[in-house]
Short mmCIF file of C-alpha atoms and ligand atoms in Angstrom, two decimals:
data_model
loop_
_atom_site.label_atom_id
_atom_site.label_comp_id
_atom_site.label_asym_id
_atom_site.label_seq_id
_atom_site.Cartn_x
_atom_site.Cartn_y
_atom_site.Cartn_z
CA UNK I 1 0.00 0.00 0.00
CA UNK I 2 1.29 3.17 -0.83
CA UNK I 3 0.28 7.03 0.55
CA UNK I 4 0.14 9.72 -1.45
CA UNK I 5 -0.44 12.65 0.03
CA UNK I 6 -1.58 16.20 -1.36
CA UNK I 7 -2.25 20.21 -0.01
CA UNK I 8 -5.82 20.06 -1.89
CA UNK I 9 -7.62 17.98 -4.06
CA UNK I 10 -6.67 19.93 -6.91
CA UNK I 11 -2.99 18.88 -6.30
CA UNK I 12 -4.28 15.19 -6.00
CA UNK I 13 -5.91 16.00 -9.46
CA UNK I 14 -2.49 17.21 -11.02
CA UNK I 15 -0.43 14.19 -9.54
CA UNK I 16 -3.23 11.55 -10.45
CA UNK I 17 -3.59 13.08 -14.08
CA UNK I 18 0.03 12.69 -14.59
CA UNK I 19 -0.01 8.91 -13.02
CA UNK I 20 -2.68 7.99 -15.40
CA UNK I 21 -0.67 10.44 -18.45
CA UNK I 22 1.86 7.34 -18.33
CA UNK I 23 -0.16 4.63 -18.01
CA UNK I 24 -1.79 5.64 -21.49
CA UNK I 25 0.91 6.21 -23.01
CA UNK I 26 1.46 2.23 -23.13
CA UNK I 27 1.72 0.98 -26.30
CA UNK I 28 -0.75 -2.31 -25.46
CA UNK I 29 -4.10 -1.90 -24.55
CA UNK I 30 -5.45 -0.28 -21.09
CA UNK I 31 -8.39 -1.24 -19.23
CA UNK I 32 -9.42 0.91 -16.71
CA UNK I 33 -12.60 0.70 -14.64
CA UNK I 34 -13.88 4.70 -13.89
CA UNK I 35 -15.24 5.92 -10.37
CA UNK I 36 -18.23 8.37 -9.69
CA UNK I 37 -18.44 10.79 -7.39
CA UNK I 38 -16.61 14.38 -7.02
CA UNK I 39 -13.50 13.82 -6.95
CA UNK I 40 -12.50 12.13 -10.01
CA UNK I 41 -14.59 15.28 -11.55
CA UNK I 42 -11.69 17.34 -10.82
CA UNK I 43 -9.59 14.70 -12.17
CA UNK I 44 -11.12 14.09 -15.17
CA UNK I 45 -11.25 17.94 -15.78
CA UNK I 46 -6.90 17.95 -15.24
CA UNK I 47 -6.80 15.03 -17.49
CA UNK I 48 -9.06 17.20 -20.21
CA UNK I 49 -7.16 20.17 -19.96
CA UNK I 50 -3.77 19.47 -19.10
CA UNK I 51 -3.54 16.79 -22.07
CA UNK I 52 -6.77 16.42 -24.05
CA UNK I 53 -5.77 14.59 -27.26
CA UNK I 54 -2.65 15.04 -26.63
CA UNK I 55 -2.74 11.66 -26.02
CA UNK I 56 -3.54 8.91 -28.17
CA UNK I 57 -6.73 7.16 -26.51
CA UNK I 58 -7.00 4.91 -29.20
CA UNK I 59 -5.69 2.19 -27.24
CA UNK I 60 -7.62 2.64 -23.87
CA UNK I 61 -10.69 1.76 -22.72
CA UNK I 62 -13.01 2.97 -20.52
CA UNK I 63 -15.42 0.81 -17.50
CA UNK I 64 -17.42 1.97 -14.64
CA UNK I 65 -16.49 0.53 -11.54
CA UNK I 66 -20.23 1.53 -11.00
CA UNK I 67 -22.88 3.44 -12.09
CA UNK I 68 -26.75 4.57 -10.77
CA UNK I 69 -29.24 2.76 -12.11
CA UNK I 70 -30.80 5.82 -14.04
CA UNK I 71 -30.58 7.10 -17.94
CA UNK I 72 -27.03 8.38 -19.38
CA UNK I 73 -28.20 11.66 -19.57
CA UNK I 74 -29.68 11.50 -15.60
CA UNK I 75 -27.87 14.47 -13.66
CA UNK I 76 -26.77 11.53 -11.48
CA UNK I 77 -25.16 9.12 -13.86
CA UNK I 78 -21.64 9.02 -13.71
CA UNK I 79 -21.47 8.12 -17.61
CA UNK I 80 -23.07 11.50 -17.82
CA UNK I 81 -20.56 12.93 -15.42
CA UNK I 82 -17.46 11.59 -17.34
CA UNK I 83 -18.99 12.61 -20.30
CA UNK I 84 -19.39 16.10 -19.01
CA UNK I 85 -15.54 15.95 -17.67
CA UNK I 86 -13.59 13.94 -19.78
CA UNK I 87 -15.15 12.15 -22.78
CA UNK I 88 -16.84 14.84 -24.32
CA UNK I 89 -13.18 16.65 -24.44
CA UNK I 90 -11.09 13.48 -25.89
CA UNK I 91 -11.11 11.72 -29.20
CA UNK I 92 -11.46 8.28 -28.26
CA UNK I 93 -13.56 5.62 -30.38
CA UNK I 94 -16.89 4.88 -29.09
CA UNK I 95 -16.14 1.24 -29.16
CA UNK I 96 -13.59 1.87 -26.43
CA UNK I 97 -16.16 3.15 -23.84
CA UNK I 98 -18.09 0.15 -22.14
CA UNK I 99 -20.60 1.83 -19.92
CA UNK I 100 -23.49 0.24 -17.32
CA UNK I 101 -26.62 0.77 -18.91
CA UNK I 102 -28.30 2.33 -15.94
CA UNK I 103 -31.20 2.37 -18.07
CA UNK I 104 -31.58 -1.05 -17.91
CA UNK I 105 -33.22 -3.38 -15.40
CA UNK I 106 -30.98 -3.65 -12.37
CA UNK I 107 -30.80 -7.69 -12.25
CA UNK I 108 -30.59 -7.73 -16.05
CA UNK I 109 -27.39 -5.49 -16.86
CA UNK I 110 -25.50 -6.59 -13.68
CA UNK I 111 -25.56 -10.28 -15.93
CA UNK I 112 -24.68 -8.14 -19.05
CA UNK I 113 -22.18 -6.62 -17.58
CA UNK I 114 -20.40 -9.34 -15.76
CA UNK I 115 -20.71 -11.41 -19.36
CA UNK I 116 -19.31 -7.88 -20.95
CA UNK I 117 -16.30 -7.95 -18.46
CA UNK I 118 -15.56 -11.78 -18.75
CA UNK I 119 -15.96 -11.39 -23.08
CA UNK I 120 -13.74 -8.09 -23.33
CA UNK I 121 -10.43 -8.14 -20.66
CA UNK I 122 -7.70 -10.04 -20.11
CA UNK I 123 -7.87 -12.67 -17.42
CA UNK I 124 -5.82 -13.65 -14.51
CA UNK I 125 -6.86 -16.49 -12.03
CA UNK I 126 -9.75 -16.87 -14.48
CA UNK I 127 -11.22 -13.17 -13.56
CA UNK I 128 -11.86 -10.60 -15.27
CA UNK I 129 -8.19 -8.00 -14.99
CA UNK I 130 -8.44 -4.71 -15.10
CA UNK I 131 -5.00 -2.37 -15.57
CA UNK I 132 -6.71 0.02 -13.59
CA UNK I 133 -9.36 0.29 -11.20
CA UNK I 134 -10.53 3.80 -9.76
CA UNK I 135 -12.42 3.86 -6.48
CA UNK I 136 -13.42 6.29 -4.36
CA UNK I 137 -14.55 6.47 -0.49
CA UNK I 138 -17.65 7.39 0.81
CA UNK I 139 -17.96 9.07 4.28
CA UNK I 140 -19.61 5.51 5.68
CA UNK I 141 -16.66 3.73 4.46
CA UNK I 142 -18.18 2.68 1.12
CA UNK I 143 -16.68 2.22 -2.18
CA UNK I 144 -17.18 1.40 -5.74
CA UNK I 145 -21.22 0.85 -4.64
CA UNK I 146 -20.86 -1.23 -1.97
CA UNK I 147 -22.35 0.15 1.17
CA UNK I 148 -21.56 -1.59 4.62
CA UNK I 149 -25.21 -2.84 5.19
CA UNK I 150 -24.71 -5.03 1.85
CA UNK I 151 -20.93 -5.83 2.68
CA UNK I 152 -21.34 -8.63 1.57
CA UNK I 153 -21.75 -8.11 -1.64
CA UNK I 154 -18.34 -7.52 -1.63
CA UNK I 155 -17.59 -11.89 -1.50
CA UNK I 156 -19.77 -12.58 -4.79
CA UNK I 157 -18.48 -15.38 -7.08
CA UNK I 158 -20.15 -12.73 -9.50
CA UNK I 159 -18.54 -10.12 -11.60
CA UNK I 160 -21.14 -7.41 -10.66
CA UNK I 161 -24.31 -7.21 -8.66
CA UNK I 162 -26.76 -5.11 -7.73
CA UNK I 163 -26.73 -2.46 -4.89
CA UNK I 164 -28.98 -0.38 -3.09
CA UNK I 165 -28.07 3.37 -1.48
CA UNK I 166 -28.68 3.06 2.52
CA UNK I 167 -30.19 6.13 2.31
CA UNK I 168 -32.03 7.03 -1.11
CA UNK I 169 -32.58 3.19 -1.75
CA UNK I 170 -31.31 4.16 -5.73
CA UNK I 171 -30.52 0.96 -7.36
CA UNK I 172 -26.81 0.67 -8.14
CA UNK I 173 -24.72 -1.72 -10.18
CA UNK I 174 -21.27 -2.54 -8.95
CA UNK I 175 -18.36 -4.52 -9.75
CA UNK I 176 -17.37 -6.79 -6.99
CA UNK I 177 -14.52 -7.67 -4.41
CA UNK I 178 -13.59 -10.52 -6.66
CA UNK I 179 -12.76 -7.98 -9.47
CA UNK I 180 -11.51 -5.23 -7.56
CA UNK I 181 -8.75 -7.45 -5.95
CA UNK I 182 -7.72 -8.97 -9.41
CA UNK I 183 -6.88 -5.76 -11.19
CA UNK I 184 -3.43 -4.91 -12.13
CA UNK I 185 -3.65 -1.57 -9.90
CA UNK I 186 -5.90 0.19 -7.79
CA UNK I 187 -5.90 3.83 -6.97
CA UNK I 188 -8.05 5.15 -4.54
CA UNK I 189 -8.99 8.53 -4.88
CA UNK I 190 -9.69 10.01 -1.35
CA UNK I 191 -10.51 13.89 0.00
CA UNK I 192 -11.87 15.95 2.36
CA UNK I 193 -12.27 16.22 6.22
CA UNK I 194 -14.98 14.04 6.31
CA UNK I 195 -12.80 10.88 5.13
CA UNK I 196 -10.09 11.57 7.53
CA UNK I 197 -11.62 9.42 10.65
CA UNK I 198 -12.27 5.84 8.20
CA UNK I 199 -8.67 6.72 6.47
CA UNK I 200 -7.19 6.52 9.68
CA UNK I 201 -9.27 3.37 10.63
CA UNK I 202 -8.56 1.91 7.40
CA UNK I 203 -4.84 2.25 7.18
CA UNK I 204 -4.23 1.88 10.44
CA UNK I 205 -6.74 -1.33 10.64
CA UNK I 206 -8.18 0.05 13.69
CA UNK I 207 -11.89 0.06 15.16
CA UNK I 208 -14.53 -0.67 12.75
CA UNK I 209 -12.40 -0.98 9.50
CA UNK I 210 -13.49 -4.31 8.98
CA UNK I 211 -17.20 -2.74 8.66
CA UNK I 212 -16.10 -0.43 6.10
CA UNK I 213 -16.03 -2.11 2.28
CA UNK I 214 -13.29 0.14 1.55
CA UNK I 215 -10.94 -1.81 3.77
CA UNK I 216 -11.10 -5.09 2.08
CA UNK I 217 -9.43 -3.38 -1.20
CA UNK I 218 -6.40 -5.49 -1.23
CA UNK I 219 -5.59 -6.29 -4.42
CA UNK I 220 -3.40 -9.41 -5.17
CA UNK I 221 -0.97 -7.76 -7.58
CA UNK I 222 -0.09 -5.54 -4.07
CA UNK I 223 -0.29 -2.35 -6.25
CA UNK I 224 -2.83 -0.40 -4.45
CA UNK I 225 -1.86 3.58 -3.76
CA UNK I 226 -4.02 6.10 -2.21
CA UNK I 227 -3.99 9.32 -3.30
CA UNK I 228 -4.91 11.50 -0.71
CA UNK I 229 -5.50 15.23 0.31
CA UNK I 230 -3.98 16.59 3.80
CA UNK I 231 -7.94 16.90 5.07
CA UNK I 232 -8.49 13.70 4.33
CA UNK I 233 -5.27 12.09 5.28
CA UNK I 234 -4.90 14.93 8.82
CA UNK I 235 -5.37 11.73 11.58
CA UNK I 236 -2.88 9.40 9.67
CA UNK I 237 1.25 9.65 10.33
CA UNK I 238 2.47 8.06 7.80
CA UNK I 239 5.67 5.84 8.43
C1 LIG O 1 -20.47 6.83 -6.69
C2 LIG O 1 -19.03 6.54 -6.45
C3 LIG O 1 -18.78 6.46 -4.98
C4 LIG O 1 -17.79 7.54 -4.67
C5 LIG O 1 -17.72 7.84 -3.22
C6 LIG O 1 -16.79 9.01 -2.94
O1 LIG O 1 -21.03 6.32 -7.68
O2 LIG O 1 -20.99 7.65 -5.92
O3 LIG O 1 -18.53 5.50 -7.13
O4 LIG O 1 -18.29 5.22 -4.53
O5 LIG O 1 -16.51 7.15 -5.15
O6 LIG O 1 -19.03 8.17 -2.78
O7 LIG O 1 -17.29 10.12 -3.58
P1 LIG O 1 -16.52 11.54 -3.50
O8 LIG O 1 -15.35 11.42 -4.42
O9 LIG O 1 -17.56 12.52 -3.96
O10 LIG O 1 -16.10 11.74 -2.08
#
């Protein structure tokens, strides 16, 4: 596990874009699986401005780690979001981006999708590998979308299943523990004050972490690095 730490999450914006800059600039494919949320909105904003198609995106391609089960133009999709922030601003072939159809009936596309991920990446262990998986943290410890009061979701022999939000009860499609630990890489994108008490929990495998989804990101490869603001990382000392 490695820290990261930044002043603001702009800086964690700039550092991350540049981390990803190289990673596209492989000459083989790239798989990576995209996050919601506000962070990676800043992120996919450096990306879009501080190299745009500058890079050659012919050879990535783009997956939702996962996505509200509402239309791609829904204010709350985060298709629509990276759309807004990053895909609208790139020239990348449409075959390359492999949203959830949030549109679709929950129990139906988390099958689709699962089938989509086992037909379209590489494999390792017989999973599904991703080169990249980007994940965020909710305040309650959550992350891609699973919540703690579905935890286990996290153990499916499935590829994806379907969540529900402990508070709006919005149907959700995520990717599961069994993919998230098989990528090639994880980054977790992490900010604000409101992180900083489950950071500390998490990386410190204190109280509760074993409640919190977030801490059972482990993957296999052992690449996982957090990149982190100073709000969000202000009750960790790191060694
Ligand atoms: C989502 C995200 C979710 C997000 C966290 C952190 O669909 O909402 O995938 O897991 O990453 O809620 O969000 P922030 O980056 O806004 O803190």
């Amino acid at each position: 596990m490695e820290l990261k730490i930044y002043n603001s999450k702009k800086e964690v914006a700039e550092h991350f874009s540049m981390y990803l800059k190289e990673l596209v600039q492989s000459p083989k494919e790239i798989h990576i699986a995209l996050s919601g949320g506000s962070t990676p909105k800043i992120v996919f904003d450096e990306i879009a401005s501080r190299f745009g198609n500058a890079l050659d995106w012919s050879k990535v391609f783009f997956y939702w780690g996962d996505e509200r089960c509402v239309p791609p133009d829904h204010e709350e999709s985060n298709y629509k979001m990276t759309v807004d922030h990053l895909l609208s601003q790139i020239n990348i072939p449409e075959n390359n981006i492999r949203r959830i159809k949030g549109e679709n009936a929950p129990k139906d596309e988390a099958l689709v999708y699962s089938r989509l991920l086992d037909e379209e990446l590489p494999r390792i262990h017989d999973i599904p590998k991703f080169d990249l998986v980007i994940l965020g943290m909710g305040d309650d410890g959550h992350t891609a979308s699973i919540f703690p009061h579905e935890i286990q979701l996290w153990d499916s022999q499935n590829n994806c299943e379907v969540a529900t939000h402990p508070d709006s009860g919005q149907k959700r499609i995520t990717i599961t523990g069994k993919v998230i630990n098989n990528a090639d890489m994880v980054a977790f994108l992490v900010t604000g004050g409101t992180k900083s008490g489950k950071v500390k929990e998490i990386i410190g495998k204190e109280g509760n972490f074993l409640m919190y989804p977030a801490s059972l990101v482990k993957p296999m490869s052992g690449r996982l690095v957090w990149f982190l603001d100073t709000d969000a990382a202000e009750n960790i000392t790191p060694s």
